[in-house]
Amino acid sequence: MAVSISVVLLLLIIAVIFLRNGAMKLSHALVCILLGFFLASTSMAPTIHQGLAATAQIVSSLRP
């Protein structure tokens, strides 16, 4: 668990740096994909899923 959290934090920092530079390349996209896979395997995955589901529900209930 400690290794995967360290990898998640490292990939998160790298992804933020890539996004701030504004030049998303194939290698940057691969880092973001790896970040997603590692996040899915952590204990934070259910919380992230619930947050996204709640956000989608709020957005779908909005009337223009």
CSV table of C-alpha atoms in Angstrom, one decimal:
chain,number,residue,atom,x,y,z
A,1,MET,CA,0.0,0.0,0.0
A,2,ALA,CA,2.8,2.5,0.9
A,3,VAL,CA,4.5,1.9,-2.4
A,4,SER,CA,1.3,2.5,-4.5
A,5,ILE,CA,0.6,5.7,-2.6
A,6,SER,CA,4.1,6.9,-3.2
A,7,VAL,CA,3.7,6.1,-6.9
A,8,VAL,CA,0.4,7.8,-7.1
A,9,LEU,CA,1.8,11.0,-5.5
A,10,LEU,CA,4.8,10.9,-7.8
A,11,LEU,CA,2.6,10.5,-10.9
A,12,LEU,CA,0.2,13.2,-9.7
A,13,ILE,CA,3.1,15.7,-9.3
A,14,ILE,CA,4.4,14.8,-12.8
A,15,ALA,CA,0.9,15.1,-14.3
A,16,VAL,CA,0.5,18.6,-12.7
A,17,ILE,CA,3.8,19.7,-14.1
A,18,PHE,CA,2.9,18.4,-17.6
A,19,LEU,CA,-0.4,20.2,-17.5
A,20,ARG,CA,1.0,23.5,-16.3
A,21,ASN,CA,3.5,23.5,-19.1
A,22,GLY,CA,0.6,23.3,-21.6
A,23,ALA,CA,2.3,20.8,-23.9
A,24,MET,CA,0.6,17.5,-23.5
A,25,LYS,CA,2.5,14.9,-25.5
A,26,LEU,CA,2.1,11.1,-25.8
A,27,SER,CA,4.4,10.5,-22.8
A,28,HIS,CA,2.4,12.9,-20.7
A,29,ALA,CA,-0.8,11.1,-21.6
A,30,LEU,CA,0.7,7.8,-20.6
A,31,VAL,CA,1.7,9.2,-17.2
A,32,CYS,CA,-1.9,10.4,-16.7
A,33,ILE,CA,-3.2,7.0,-17.7
A,34,LEU,CA,-0.8,5.3,-15.2
A,35,LEU,CA,-2.0,7.8,-12.6
A,36,GLY,CA,-5.6,6.7,-13.2
A,37,PHE,CA,-4.8,3.0,-12.9
A,38,PHE,CA,-2.8,3.5,-9.7
A,39,LEU,CA,-5.6,5.7,-8.2
A,40,ALA,CA,-8.1,3.0,-9.1
A,41,SER,CA,-6.1,0.4,-7.0
A,42,THR,CA,-5.9,2.6,-3.9
A,43,SER,CA,-8.3,2.9,-1.0
A,44,MET,CA,-9.3,6.3,-2.4
A,45,ALA,CA,-11.1,4.8,-5.4
A,46,PRO,CA,-14.6,4.4,-3.8
A,47,THR,CA,-14.4,8.0,-2.6
A,48,ILE,CA,-13.4,9.3,-6.0
A,49,HIS,CA,-16.2,7.2,-7.6
A,50,GLN,CA,-18.8,8.5,-5.2
A,51,GLY,CA,-17.7,12.1,-5.7
A,52,LEU,CA,-17.9,11.8,-9.5
A,53,ALA,CA,-21.3,10.1,-9.3
A,54,ALA,CA,-22.6,12.9,-7.1
A,55,THR,CA,-21.2,15.5,-9.4
A,56,ALA,CA,-22.8,13.8,-12.4
A,57,GLN,CA,-26.1,13.7,-10.6
A,58,ILE,CA,-26.0,17.4,-9.8
A,59,VAL,CA,-25.0,18.3,-13.4
A,60,SER,CA,-27.8,16.1,-14.9
A,61,SER,CA,-30.4,17.7,-12.6
A,62,LEU,CA,-29.6,21.3,-13.8
A,63,ARG,CA,-32.1,22.9,-16.2
A,64,PRO,CA,-30.8,25.5,-18.7
